[in-house]
Short mmCIF file of C-alpha atoms in Angstrom, two decimals:
data_model
loop_
_atom_site.label_atom_id
_atom_site.label_comp_id
_atom_site.label_asym_id
_atom_site.label_seq_id
_atom_site.Cartn_x
_atom_site.Cartn_y
_atom_site.Cartn_z
CA GLN F 51 -4.06 -43.45 7.05
CA CYS F 52 -2.60 -40.86 9.38
CA THR F 53 0.89 -41.53 8.05
CA GLY F 54 -0.36 -41.10 4.49
CA PHE F 55 -2.06 -37.84 5.35
CA ILE F 56 1.10 -36.45 6.91
CA ARG F 57 3.10 -37.51 3.87
CA ASN F 58 0.64 -35.70 1.59
CA ILE F 59 1.02 -32.53 3.63
CA GLY F 60 4.75 -32.77 3.12
CA LEU F 61 4.30 -33.15 -0.63
CA MET F 62 2.04 -30.11 -0.78
CA ALA F 63 4.66 -28.06 1.05
CA GLN F 64 7.13 -28.81 -1.77
CA ALA F 65 4.93 -27.29 -4.50
CA MET F 66 7.08 -25.12 -6.76
CA ILE F 67 6.57 -21.46 -7.61
CA ASN F 68 7.09 -20.80 -11.30
CA LYS F 69 6.44 -17.17 -12.15
CA ARG F 70 7.71 -14.27 -14.20
CA ILE F 71 7.31 -11.08 -12.20
CA SER F 72 7.73 -7.32 -12.44
CA ILE F 73 8.31 -4.96 -9.50
CA LEU F 74 7.05 -1.39 -9.83
CA GLY F 75 8.78 0.64 -7.12
CA VAL F 76 11.72 -1.63 -6.38
CA THR F 77 13.75 0.78 -4.20
CA GLY F 78 11.14 1.52 -1.51
CA SER F 79 10.55 -0.50 1.63
CA ILE F 80 8.05 -2.80 -0.12
CA GLY F 81 10.41 -3.21 -3.04
CA ALA F 82 13.27 -4.13 -0.71
CA SER F 83 11.10 -6.72 1.04
CA THR F 84 10.01 -8.11 -2.33
CA ILE F 85 13.65 -8.50 -3.38
CA ALA F 86 14.34 -10.34 -0.11
CA VAL F 87 11.45 -12.74 -0.74
CA VAL F 88 12.49 -13.37 -4.35
CA GLU F 89 16.13 -14.04 -3.42
CA GLU F 90 15.18 -16.39 -0.59
CA LEU F 91 12.78 -18.37 -2.77
CA ARG F 92 15.30 -18.53 -5.60
CA ALA F 93 17.86 -19.89 -3.15
CA ARG F 94 15.34 -22.60 -2.26
CA GLY F 95 15.06 -23.62 -5.89
CA GLU F 96 11.87 -21.78 -6.83
CA SER F 97 11.69 -20.53 -10.42
CA ILE F 98 11.13 -16.76 -10.30
CA GLU F 99 12.17 -14.79 -13.37
CA VAL F 100 12.16 -10.99 -13.17
CA GLU F 101 10.89 -9.25 -16.30
CA ALA F 102 11.01 -5.57 -15.28
CA ILE F 103 11.71 -3.27 -12.35
CA THR F 104 11.16 0.46 -11.85
CA ALA F 105 12.07 3.22 -9.41
CA GLY F 106 11.60 6.95 -8.94
CA ARG F 107 14.53 9.14 -7.97
CA ASN F 108 16.75 6.50 -6.39
CA VAL F 109 18.78 5.64 -9.47
CA GLU F 110 21.66 4.03 -7.60
CA GLY F 111 19.23 1.81 -5.71
CA LEU F 112 17.61 0.86 -9.01
CA ILE F 113 21.01 -0.08 -10.47
CA GLU F 114 21.83 -2.18 -7.41
CA ALA F 115 18.47 -3.97 -7.65
CA ALA F 116 19.03 -4.61 -11.36
CA LEU F 117 22.41 -6.21 -10.71
CA ARG F 118 20.88 -8.42 -8.01
CA LEU F 119 17.71 -9.47 -9.83
CA ARG F 120 18.91 -9.41 -13.46
CA PRO F 121 15.60 -8.27 -15.00
CA LYS F 122 15.15 -7.88 -18.73
CA PHE F 123 14.05 -4.24 -18.47
CA VAL F 124 14.76 -1.40 -16.03
CA ALA F 125 12.93 1.93 -15.96
CA ALA F 126 13.47 5.11 -13.94
CA ALA F 127 10.60 7.55 -13.59
CA HIS F 128 12.78 10.59 -14.28
CA GLU F 129 14.17 11.04 -17.78
CA GLY F 130 17.38 12.59 -16.47
CA SER F 131 18.36 9.19 -15.06
CA LEU F 132 18.71 7.53 -18.45
CA ALA F 133 22.41 8.29 -19.02
CA ARG F 134 23.40 6.91 -15.62
CA LEU F 135 21.35 3.75 -16.18
CA LYS F 136 22.92 3.17 -19.58
CA GLU F 137 26.40 3.67 -18.17
CA ALA F 138 25.95 1.35 -15.18
CA LEU F 139 24.15 -1.45 -17.03
CA ALA F 140 25.93 -1.19 -20.38
CA HIS F 141 27.45 -4.68 -20.37
CA THR F 142 24.65 -6.59 -18.66
CA GLY F 143 22.27 -7.09 -21.58
CA ILE F 144 19.51 -5.34 -19.57
CA GLU F 145 17.31 -2.93 -21.52
CA VAL F 146 16.85 0.49 -19.89
CA GLY F 147 14.38 3.35 -20.18
CA ALA F 148 13.41 6.53 -18.36
CA GLY F 149 10.31 8.66 -17.99
CA ALA F 150 6.62 7.97 -17.40
CA ASN F 151 6.28 6.04 -20.67
CA ALA F 152 9.14 3.75 -19.70
CA VAL F 153 7.52 2.98 -16.36
CA GLU F 154 4.27 2.17 -18.13
CA GLU F 155 6.22 -0.04 -20.55
CA ALA F 156 7.66 -1.92 -17.58
CA ALA F 157 4.11 -2.61 -16.36
CA SER F 158 3.11 -3.71 -19.85
CA ARG F 159 5.95 -6.20 -20.31
CA PRO F 160 5.06 -9.93 -20.38
CA SER F 161 5.06 -10.92 -16.73
CA ASP F 162 2.29 -12.86 -15.01
CA TRP F 163 2.61 -11.20 -11.55
CA VAL F 164 3.18 -7.50 -10.91
CA MET F 165 4.06 -5.87 -7.59
CA SER F 166 2.55 -2.37 -7.57
CA ALA F 167 4.59 -0.56 -4.92
CA ILE F 168 5.05 2.92 -6.38
CA VAL F 169 4.09 5.50 -3.75
CA GLY F 170 1.22 7.88 -4.40
CA ALA F 171 -1.06 8.58 -7.35
CA ALA F 172 1.91 8.09 -9.70
CA ALA F 173 1.20 4.34 -9.42
CA LEU F 174 -2.21 4.59 -11.11
CA GLN F 175 -1.23 4.61 -14.79
CA PRO F 176 1.27 1.71 -14.62
CA THR F 177 -1.10 -0.29 -12.40
CA LEU F 178 -3.89 0.12 -14.93
CA ALA F 179 -1.48 -0.93 -17.68
CA ALA F 180 -0.70 -4.14 -15.79
CA LEU F 181 -4.38 -4.86 -15.14
CA ARG F 182 -5.20 -4.43 -18.82
CA ARG F 183 -2.96 -7.42 -19.50
CA GLY F 184 -5.24 -9.60 -17.37
CA VAL F 185 -2.51 -10.66 -14.93
CA THR F 186 -2.25 -10.80 -11.15
CA VAL F 187 -1.39 -7.46 -9.56
CA ALA F 188 -0.17 -7.49 -5.98
CA LEU F 189 -1.32 -4.09 -4.75
CA ALA F 190 0.86 -2.43 -2.12
CA ASN F 191 -0.20 1.06 -3.17
CA LYS F 192 -3.20 2.51 -1.33
CA GLU F 193 -3.64 5.57 -3.48
CA CYS F 194 -4.74 3.71 -6.64
CA LEU F 195 -7.95 2.57 -4.98
CA VAL F 196 -8.40 5.78 -2.99
CA CYS F 197 -8.25 8.10 -5.98
CA ALA F 198 -9.71 5.76 -8.62
CA GLY F 199 -11.24 2.73 -6.93
CA GLU F 200 -14.13 2.23 -9.36
CA LEU F 201 -11.83 2.61 -12.36
CA VAL F 202 -9.29 0.12 -10.98
CA ILE F 203 -11.89 -2.50 -10.06
CA GLU F 204 -13.73 -2.10 -13.38
CA THR F 205 -10.45 -2.45 -15.30
CA ALA F 206 -9.52 -5.61 -13.41
CA GLN F 207 -12.94 -7.17 -14.00
CA ARG F 208 -13.09 -6.19 -17.67
CA HIS F 209 -9.71 -7.79 -18.47
CA GLY F 210 -9.94 -10.78 -16.14
CA ALA F 211 -7.10 -9.55 -13.94
CA ARG F 212 -6.74 -10.42 -10.27
CA LEU F 213 -5.99 -7.91 -7.48
CA LEU F 214 -4.24 -9.33 -4.42
CA PRO F 215 -3.84 -6.97 -1.43
CA VAL F 216 -0.33 -6.62 0.01
CA ASP F 217 -0.93 -3.99 2.68
CA SER F 218 -0.57 -6.01 5.88
CA GLU F 219 -4.11 -5.11 7.01
CA HIS F 220 -5.88 -5.99 3.77
CA ASN F 221 -3.75 -9.05 3.24
CA ALA F 222 -4.73 -10.17 6.74
CA ILE F 223 -8.42 -9.79 5.89
CA PHE F 224 -7.89 -11.68 2.63
CA GLN F 225 -6.26 -14.55 4.49
CA VAL F 226 -9.29 -15.07 6.77
CA LEU F 227 -12.06 -14.07 4.34
CA HIS F 228 -13.59 -17.51 3.76
CA HIS F 229 -17.27 -16.51 3.47
CA PRO F 230 -17.52 -12.89 2.27
CA GLU F 231 -21.30 -13.03 2.12
CA ARG F 232 -21.42 -13.84 5.86
CA VAL F 233 -19.19 -11.02 7.10
CA ASP F 234 -20.71 -8.69 9.69
CA ARG F 235 -17.78 -6.34 10.32
CA MET F 236 -14.12 -5.82 9.47
CA THR F 237 -11.59 -4.30 11.84
CA LEU F 238 -8.34 -2.68 10.76
CA THR F 239 -5.62 -2.28 13.36
CA ALA F 240 -3.32 0.73 13.62
CA SER F 241 -0.05 0.97 15.51
CA GLY F 242 -0.90 4.52 16.56
CA GLY F 243 2.33 5.88 15.07
CA PRO F 244 5.05 7.82 16.88
CA PHE F 245 2.64 10.39 18.38
CA ARG F 246 0.13 7.99 19.94
CA THR F 247 0.73 9.36 23.47
CA TRP F 248 1.78 12.90 22.54
CA SER F 249 -0.25 15.99 23.47
CA LEU F 250 -1.55 18.36 20.82
CA GLU F 251 0.94 20.96 22.04
CA ALA F 252 3.86 18.58 21.52
CA MET F 253 2.57 17.42 18.14
CA ALA F 254 2.32 21.03 16.96
CA LYS F 255 6.10 21.35 17.44
CA ALA F 256 7.02 18.03 15.83
CA GLY F 257 9.19 18.02 12.74
CA PRO F 258 9.73 15.48 9.96
CA GLU F 259 12.36 13.62 11.98
CA GLN F 260 9.90 12.82 14.77
CA ALA F 261 7.02 12.05 12.39
CA CYS F 262 9.14 9.58 10.41
CA ALA F 263 10.37 7.71 13.48
CA HIS F 264 7.76 4.94 13.32
CA PRO F 265 7.85 2.67 16.39
CA THR F 266 7.15 -0.57 14.47
CA TRP F 267 7.55 -0.42 10.70
CA ALA F 268 10.44 0.77 8.50
CA MET F 269 8.76 2.80 5.78
CA GLY F 270 9.37 5.70 3.43
CA ALA F 271 8.88 9.30 4.52
CA LYS F 272 5.43 9.86 3.01
CA ILE F 273 3.91 6.67 4.43
CA SER F 274 5.56 7.30 7.80
CA VAL F 275 3.98 10.76 8.03
CA ASP F 276 0.61 9.29 7.00
CA SER F 277 0.97 6.79 9.84
CA ALA F 278 1.77 9.60 12.26
CA THR F 279 -1.41 11.51 11.28
CA LEU F 280 -3.48 8.28 11.02
CA MET F 281 -4.28 9.28 7.44
CA ASN F 282 -2.63 6.01 6.50
CA LYS F 283 -5.43 4.19 8.29
CA GLY F 284 -8.01 6.43 6.66
CA LEU F 285 -6.65 5.54 3.23
CA GLU F 286 -6.69 1.86 4.22
CA LEU F 287 -10.32 2.17 5.30
CA ILE F 288 -11.23 3.50 1.85
CA GLU F 289 -9.14 0.76 0.25
CA ALA F 290 -10.89 -1.93 2.31
CA ALA F 291 -14.32 -0.60 1.38
CA CYS F 292 -13.35 -0.78 -2.29
CA LEU F 293 -11.53 -4.13 -2.24
CA PHE F 294 -14.10 -6.01 -0.19
CA ALA F 295 -17.30 -4.11 -1.13
CA MET F 296 -17.87 -3.30 2.54
CA PRO F 297 -19.89 -0.24 3.68
CA GLU F 298 -17.90 2.35 5.62
CA ASP F 299 -20.01 1.97 8.76
CA ARG F 300 -19.10 -1.73 8.97
CA ILE F 301 -15.34 -1.12 8.98
CA ASP F 302 -13.83 -0.39 12.37
CA VAL F 303 -10.37 0.93 13.25
CA VAL F 304 -8.65 0.19 16.55
CA VAL F 305 -5.21 1.21 17.76
CA HIS F 306 -3.09 -1.85 18.53
CA PRO F 307 0.45 -0.67 19.42
CA GLN F 308 2.05 -4.13 19.33
CA SER F 309 1.20 -4.61 15.60
CA ILE F 310 0.74 -8.35 16.05
CA ILE F 311 -2.91 -8.63 15.00
CA HIS F 312 -3.07 -7.08 11.54
CA SER F 313 -6.84 -7.20 10.95
CA LEU F 314 -9.94 -9.04 12.08
CA VAL F 315 -13.10 -10.25 10.37
CA THR F 316 -16.29 -10.79 12.39
CA TYR F 317 -18.89 -13.12 10.89
CA CYS F 318 -22.66 -13.25 11.28
CA ASP F 319 -22.42 -15.97 13.96
CA GLY F 320 -20.25 -13.84 16.25
CA SER F 321 -17.01 -15.59 15.33
CA THR F 322 -14.05 -13.25 14.83
CA LEU F 323 -11.05 -14.47 12.84
CA ALA F 324 -7.72 -12.65 12.96
CA GLN F 325 -4.38 -12.96 11.20
CA LEU F 326 -1.40 -12.65 13.56
CA SER F 327 2.31 -12.40 12.83
CA PRO F 328 5.31 -10.31 13.84
CA PRO F 329 5.49 -7.05 11.83
CA ASP F 330 7.31 -8.21 8.69
CA MET F 331 6.16 -7.19 5.21
CA ARG F 332 7.79 -10.28 3.70
CA VAL F 333 4.82 -12.28 5.05
CA PRO F 334 2.04 -10.60 2.99
CA ILE F 335 4.36 -10.26 -0.01
CA ALA F 336 5.21 -13.97 0.02
CA PHE F 337 1.54 -14.84 0.48
CA ALA F 338 0.57 -12.77 -2.56
CA LEU F 339 3.44 -14.18 -4.64
CA ALA F 340 2.64 -17.83 -3.88
CA TRP F 341 -1.17 -17.54 -3.70
CA PRO F 342 -3.17 -19.78 -3.65
CA ASP F 343 -0.24 -21.71 -2.16
CA ARG F 344 2.00 -20.50 0.67
CA ALA F 345 5.69 -19.77 0.24
CA PRO F 346 8.23 -21.38 2.62
CA ILE F 347 10.09 -18.25 3.73
CA LYS F 348 12.09 -17.88 6.93
CA ALA F 349 9.79 -15.40 8.63
CA LYS F 350 9.79 -15.36 12.40
CA ALA F 351 6.79 -17.15 13.89
CA LEU F 352 4.96 -15.85 16.94
CA ASP F 353 6.14 -16.96 20.36
CA LEU F 354 2.83 -16.64 22.16
CA CYS F 355 4.33 -17.10 25.62
CA SER F 356 6.69 -14.18 25.09
CA LEU F 357 3.84 -11.77 24.31
CA GLN F 358 3.26 -9.87 27.52
CA GLN F 359 0.02 -8.30 26.33
CA LEU F 360 -2.01 -7.28 23.33
CA THR F 361 -3.76 -3.97 23.87
CA PHE F 362 -6.39 -2.03 21.94
CA GLU F 363 -7.58 1.59 22.05
CA GLN F 364 -10.12 3.73 20.26
CA PRO F 365 -8.47 6.27 17.91
CA ASP F 366 -8.47 9.81 19.30
CA GLY F 367 -10.41 11.86 16.76
CA VAL F 368 -9.36 15.17 18.31
CA ARG F 369 -5.62 14.62 18.09
CA PHE F 370 -5.87 12.60 14.86
CA PRO F 371 -8.67 14.11 12.73
CA ALA F 372 -7.38 12.59 9.47
CA LEU F 373 -9.22 9.33 10.05
CA GLY F 374 -12.52 11.21 10.36
CA LEU F 375 -11.75 13.15 7.16
CA ALA F 376 -11.24 9.88 5.31
CA ARG F 377 -14.56 8.50 6.58
CA ALA F 378 -16.34 11.68 5.55
CA ALA F 379 -14.80 11.56 2.07
CA LEU F 380 -15.84 7.93 1.64
CA ARG F 381 -19.42 8.73 2.71
CA ALA F 382 -19.53 11.75 0.38
CA GLY F 383 -18.59 9.66 -2.65
CA GLY F 384 -18.01 11.21 -6.06
CA PRO F 385 -14.56 12.77 -6.35
CA ALA F 386 -14.11 13.26 -2.58
CA THR F 387 -11.65 10.41 -1.97
CA ALA F 388 -9.52 11.48 -4.95
CA VAL F 389 -9.52 15.03 -3.58
CA LEU F 390 -8.57 13.72 -0.13
CA ASN F 391 -5.65 11.74 -1.52
CA ALA F 392 -4.21 14.52 -3.66
CA ALA F 393 -4.58 17.15 -0.94
CA ASN F 394 -2.93 14.86 1.57
CA GLU F 395 0.04 14.12 -0.70
CA GLN F 396 0.64 17.84 -1.20
CA ALA F 397 0.21 18.65 2.48
CA VAL F 398 2.64 15.90 3.52
CA GLU F 399 5.18 17.16 0.99
CA ALA F 400 4.78 20.67 2.39
CA PHE F 401 5.37 19.34 5.90
CA LEU F 402 8.44 17.35 4.87
CA ASN F 403 9.79 20.54 3.24
CA ARG F 404 9.04 22.40 6.51
CA ARG F 405 6.56 24.74 4.86
CA ILE F 406 3.77 23.86 7.33
CA GLY F 407 3.55 22.30 10.78
CA PHE F 408 2.48 18.75 11.54
CA LEU F 409 -1.05 19.66 12.66
CA ASP F 410 -1.49 21.74 9.51
CA ILE F 411 -1.51 18.59 7.36
CA ALA F 412 -5.05 17.63 8.35
CA ARG F 413 -6.16 21.28 8.30
CA VAL F 414 -5.02 21.70 4.70
CA VAL F 415 -6.78 18.47 3.67
CA GLU F 416 -9.97 19.53 5.43
CA GLY F 417 -9.85 22.91 3.72
CA VAL F 418 -9.52 21.37 0.27
CA LEU F 419 -12.40 18.95 0.95
CA GLU F 420 -14.56 21.89 1.98
CA LEU F 421 -13.70 23.74 -1.23
CA SER F 422 -14.60 20.66 -3.24
CA ALA F 423 -17.91 20.15 -1.43
CA ALA F 424 -18.78 23.79 -2.09
CA GLY F 425 -18.13 23.37 -5.82
CA LYS F 426 -15.10 25.70 -5.75
CA LEU F 427 -12.57 23.36 -7.35
CA PRO F 428 -12.47 23.45 -11.17
CA SER F 429 -13.13 20.18 -13.01
CA VAL F 430 -14.24 18.43 -9.82
CA SER F 431 -17.89 17.43 -9.90
CA LYS F 432 -18.23 13.68 -10.42
CA THR F 433 -16.63 10.32 -9.76
CA PRO F 434 -13.60 10.07 -12.09
CA ARG F 435 -14.03 7.15 -14.51
CA SER F 436 -10.91 7.50 -16.65
CA PHE F 437 -7.27 8.26 -16.01
CA ASP F 438 -7.66 11.74 -17.51
CA GLU F 439 -10.60 12.51 -15.23
CA VAL F 440 -8.62 11.31 -12.22
CA MET F 441 -5.78 13.63 -13.19
CA LEU F 442 -8.14 16.61 -13.52
CA VAL F 443 -9.39 16.04 -9.97
CA ASP F 444 -5.89 15.33 -8.72
CA ASN F 445 -4.36 18.48 -10.21
CA ALA F 446 -7.17 20.74 -8.97
CA ALA F 447 -6.89 19.38 -5.43
CA ARG F 448 -3.10 19.70 -5.41
CA MET F 449 -3.23 23.32 -6.53
CA ALA F 450 -5.77 24.12 -3.81
CA ALA F 451 -3.67 22.32 -1.20
CA ASP F 452 -0.58 24.28 -2.24
CA ARG F 453 -2.48 27.57 -1.88
CA LEU F 454 -3.73 26.62 1.59
CA ALA F 455 -0.29 25.40 2.64
CA THR F 456 1.20 28.73 1.58
CA GLN F 457 -1.42 30.55 3.64
CA ARG F 458 -0.60 28.43 6.69
CA GLY F 459 3.15 28.59 6.02
CA VAL F 460 5.62 28.66 8.88
CA GLY F 461 8.03 30.96 7.14
#
């Protein structure tokens, strides 16, 4: 009997993946990891057909990805990229498009699994388009749920679509979430970012180069800055509350510099389950792609004896106020989380363009939230329940953030 059981395990491990996929945001760090997973699984004989891919400004990266993946359709977010796409892919048989409508078309094409990895609120419209097809959407974008969580969840439920979390923290929770009704608490871990041990005085002088030098993960500039402010963890807290229907006061955040434990779930009997792995985004991506199976990728397994220590710290709310702002926005409800997200995107952009200092990012976001709470932002009074309403909130918050950034400008 034991021999038969072992043989059955071996047979299960050989289950084939047969999917047609689309990748929205193929040139970012998540997109690159998704390409790596797809190519490895294809090399192992798995059947993964790529229907569509998209990118923002990185046209050459989009062309390279198209030549590697051979999708049926390629879309760039900026219309000025169309001529270059046509020139580079002229003899490949790949259809090309450019502009917001083309990106939405890519999401609407007939795939059964969509990676949503476009950064920022720009991901919302194509993600909704994919959900309306009733397919599985692997969500690597935080901002969709932060700025329009109710709309996204309602759309998925109405059309029978499935949302699978790809963020390492939410994917970790998903992997150990066996009895949702018996969960007492959830704990998200944070690396602490590049400024974990820096003083406020040093952080005030930090520029984009220092803020983007993440000690653990290779990410794009915006996400790296969010990690440095801990806003990234604040956005993830809002995302977790939305994905798992968990009250804000039952979601904890701890700083875990080693980034080995990605999240923990504590149950009503005192048991705490955690998902552990080396920091490698191919792991959650492969899990989401193969779910409910597991994909046989060559990810490095933990060597427990080589781990010198796993440490945990409480986040410092004085040096990193962004996490507290995210909690306050989640408690406030209504449009507050959409305002938070838009203001943060604009403040981060201002910092990356050296218009404001690093510590000004949270100050600008706080100022915009205060304006919203006081009823001083136009068109911002209720929870947005349509894409147009989300955009009204988003635009008003961005304009306010730009004004505050200009007032705080460094020259």
